């Protein structure tokens, strides 16, 4: 009889269930998601899934991650997959850059229409 371990149980779960789990963890706390990525190689690989990137919360990150290439890479992936927090962040940055006010307003509107921005309440 095979010994049941935590690793064995995780291996039997469908990948889509693990992706949903990781996306919910990331939605609540990006720090906890990064800790999970260190626990298992499968978590590391699945954390790049579009659903995880779309839901990850950036509420404890600097608005402008100065000279942090790894963070910039994560933010670009999240933007590519439509993360409303990142779209809102980019909108604010562009809005206050006098040459990109229109783009900033468009991005803020796009983020507001998603209605799932953590930490902000929009009246739509």
CSV table of C-alpha atoms in Angstrom, one decimal:
chain,number,residue,atom,x,y,z
A,1,UNK,CA,0.0,0.0,0.0
A,2,UNK,CA,1.4,3.4,-1.0
A,3,UNK,CA,1.9,6.0,1.7
A,4,UNK,CA,-0.4,9.0,1.2
A,5,UNK,CA,1.6,12.2,1.4
A,6,UNK,CA,0.9,15.9,0.7
A,7,UNK,CA,2.9,15.7,-2.4
A,8,UNK,CA,0.9,12.7,-3.7
A,9,UNK,CA,-2.4,14.5,-3.1
A,10,UNK,CA,-1.2,17.6,-4.9
A,11,UNK,CA,-0.1,15.5,-7.9
A,12,UNK,CA,-3.6,14.0,-8.2
A,13,UNK,CA,-5.4,17.4,-8.4
A,14,UNK,CA,-6.3,18.7,-11.9
A,15,UNK,CA,-4.1,21.6,-13.1
A,16,UNK,CA,-7.1,23.8,-13.6
A,17,UNK,CA,-8.0,23.4,-10.0
A,18,UNK,CA,-4.5,24.3,-8.9
A,19,UNK,CA,-4.5,27.4,-11.2
A,20,UNK,CA,-7.8,28.6,-9.6
A,21,UNK,CA,-6.3,28.0,-6.2
A,22,UNK,CA,-3.1,30.0,-7.1
A,23,UNK,CA,-5.2,32.8,-8.6
A,24,UNK,CA,-7.3,33.1,-5.5
A,25,UNK,CA,-4.2,33.2,-3.3
A,26,UNK,CA,-2.6,35.8,-5.6
A,27,UNK,CA,-5.8,37.8,-5.6
A,28,UNK,CA,-5.6,38.1,-1.8
A,29,UNK,CA,-1.9,38.4,-1.3
A,30,UNK,CA,0.9,38.5,-3.9
A,31,UNK,CA,3.4,37.8,-1.2
A,32,UNK,CA,1.7,34.5,-0.3
A,33,UNK,CA,1.6,33.6,-4.0
A,34,UNK,CA,5.4,34.2,-4.3
A,35,UNK,CA,5.9,32.0,-1.2
A,36,UNK,CA,3.9,29.2,-2.8
A,37,UNK,CA,6.0,29.5,-5.9
A,38,UNK,CA,9.0,28.5,-3.8
A,39,UNK,CA,7.3,25.4,-2.4
A,40,UNK,CA,6.8,23.4,-5.5
A,41,UNK,CA,8.0,23.6,-9.0
A,42,UNK,CA,4.5,22.9,-10.3
A,43,UNK,CA,3.3,26.0,-8.5
A,44,UNK,CA,6.1,28.0,-10.0
A,45,UNK,CA,5.1,26.9,-13.5
A,46,UNK,CA,1.3,27.3,-13.0
A,47,UNK,CA,1.7,30.8,-11.5
A,48,UNK,CA,2.4,32.1,-15.0
A,49,UNK,CA,-1.0,31.1,-16.1
A,50,UNK,CA,-3.1,34.0,-17.6
A,51,UNK,CA,-5.8,33.6,-14.9
A,52,UNK,CA,-3.2,34.0,-12.1
A,53,UNK,CA,-1.7,37.1,-13.9
A,54,UNK,CA,-5.1,38.6,-14.4
A,55,UNK,CA,-6.1,38.3,-10.7
A,56,UNK,CA,-2.9,38.9,-8.8
A,57,UNK,CA,-3.2,41.8,-6.3
A,58,UNK,CA,-0.6,44.5,-6.4
A,59,UNK,CA,-2.0,46.5,-3.5
A,60,UNK,CA,1.3,46.3,-1.5
A,61,UNK,CA,3.6,47.1,-4.4
A,62,UNK,CA,5.1,50.5,-5.2
A,63,UNK,CA,3.0,52.5,-7.7
A,64,UNK,CA,6.2,52.9,-9.8
A,65,UNK,CA,8.6,50.0,-9.3
A,66,UNK,CA,11.8,52.0,-9.9
A,67,UNK,CA,14.7,50.0,-11.4
A,68,UNK,CA,13.3,46.6,-10.4
A,69,UNK,CA,13.4,44.5,-13.7
A,70,UNK,CA,11.9,41.4,-12.2
A,71,UNK,CA,8.9,43.4,-10.9
A,72,UNK,CA,8.6,45.1,-14.3
A,73,UNK,CA,8.5,41.7,-16.0
A,74,UNK,CA,5.6,40.6,-13.7
A,75,UNK,CA,3.7,43.9,-14.2
A,76,UNK,CA,4.1,43.6,-18.0
A,77,UNK,CA,2.7,40.0,-17.9
A,78,UNK,CA,-0.2,41.1,-15.7
A,79,UNK,CA,-0.9,44.1,-18.1
A,80,UNK,CA,-0.9,41.8,-21.1
A,81,UNK,CA,-3.5,39.5,-19.5
A,82,UNK,CA,-5.7,42.4,-18.5
A,83,UNK,CA,-5.1,42.7,-14.7
A,84,UNK,CA,-7.3,45.6,-13.7
A,85,UNK,CA,-5.0,46.7,-10.9
A,86,UNK,CA,-2.1,47.1,-13.4
A,87,UNK,CA,-4.3,48.8,-16.0
A,88,UNK,CA,-5.4,51.3,-13.3
A,89,UNK,CA,-1.8,51.8,-12.1
A,90,UNK,CA,-0.7,52.4,-15.7
A,91,UNK,CA,-3.6,54.8,-16.1
A,92,UNK,CA,-2.6,56.9,-13.1
A,93,UNK,CA,1.0,57.1,-14.3
A,94,UNK,CA,0.0,58.1,-17.8
A,95,UNK,CA,-2.6,60.6,-16.5
A,96,UNK,CA,-0.1,62.5,-14.5
A,97,UNK,CA,2.4,62.4,-17.3
A,98,UNK,CA,1.2,65.6,-19.1
A,99,UNK,CA,1.9,64.1,-22.6
A,100,UNK,CA,-0.3,61.0,-22.0
A,101,UNK,CA,-3.4,62.4,-20.2
A,102,UNK,CA,-5.9,60.9,-22.7
A,103,UNK,CA,-4.3,57.4,-22.6
A,104,UNK,CA,-4.3,57.6,-18.8
A,105,UNK,CA,-8.1,58.4,-18.7
A,106,UNK,CA,-8.8,55.6,-21.1
A,107,UNK,CA,-6.9,53.1,-19.0
A,108,UNK,CA,-8.5,54.3,-15.8
A,109,UNK,CA,-12.0,53.9,-17.5
A,110,UNK,CA,-11.1,50.4,-18.7
A,111,UNK,CA,-10.0,49.4,-15.2
A,112,UNK,CA,-13.1,51.0,-13.6
A,113,UNK,CA,-15.3,49.1,-16.0
A,114,UNK,CA,-13.8,45.8,-14.9
A,115,UNK,CA,-15.3,46.5,-11.3
A,116,UNK,CA,-12.8,44.1,-9.6
A,117,UNK,CA,-10.0,46.4,-8.6
A,118,UNK,CA,-9.0,45.4,-5.1
A,119,UNK,CA,-8.8,48.3,-2.7
A,120,UNK,CA,-10.9,50.7,-4.8
A,121,UNK,CA,-14.6,51.2,-5.1
A,122,UNK,CA,-16.0,52.5,-8.3
A,123,UNK,CA,-19.5,53.9,-8.9
A,124,UNK,CA,-20.4,52.6,-12.4
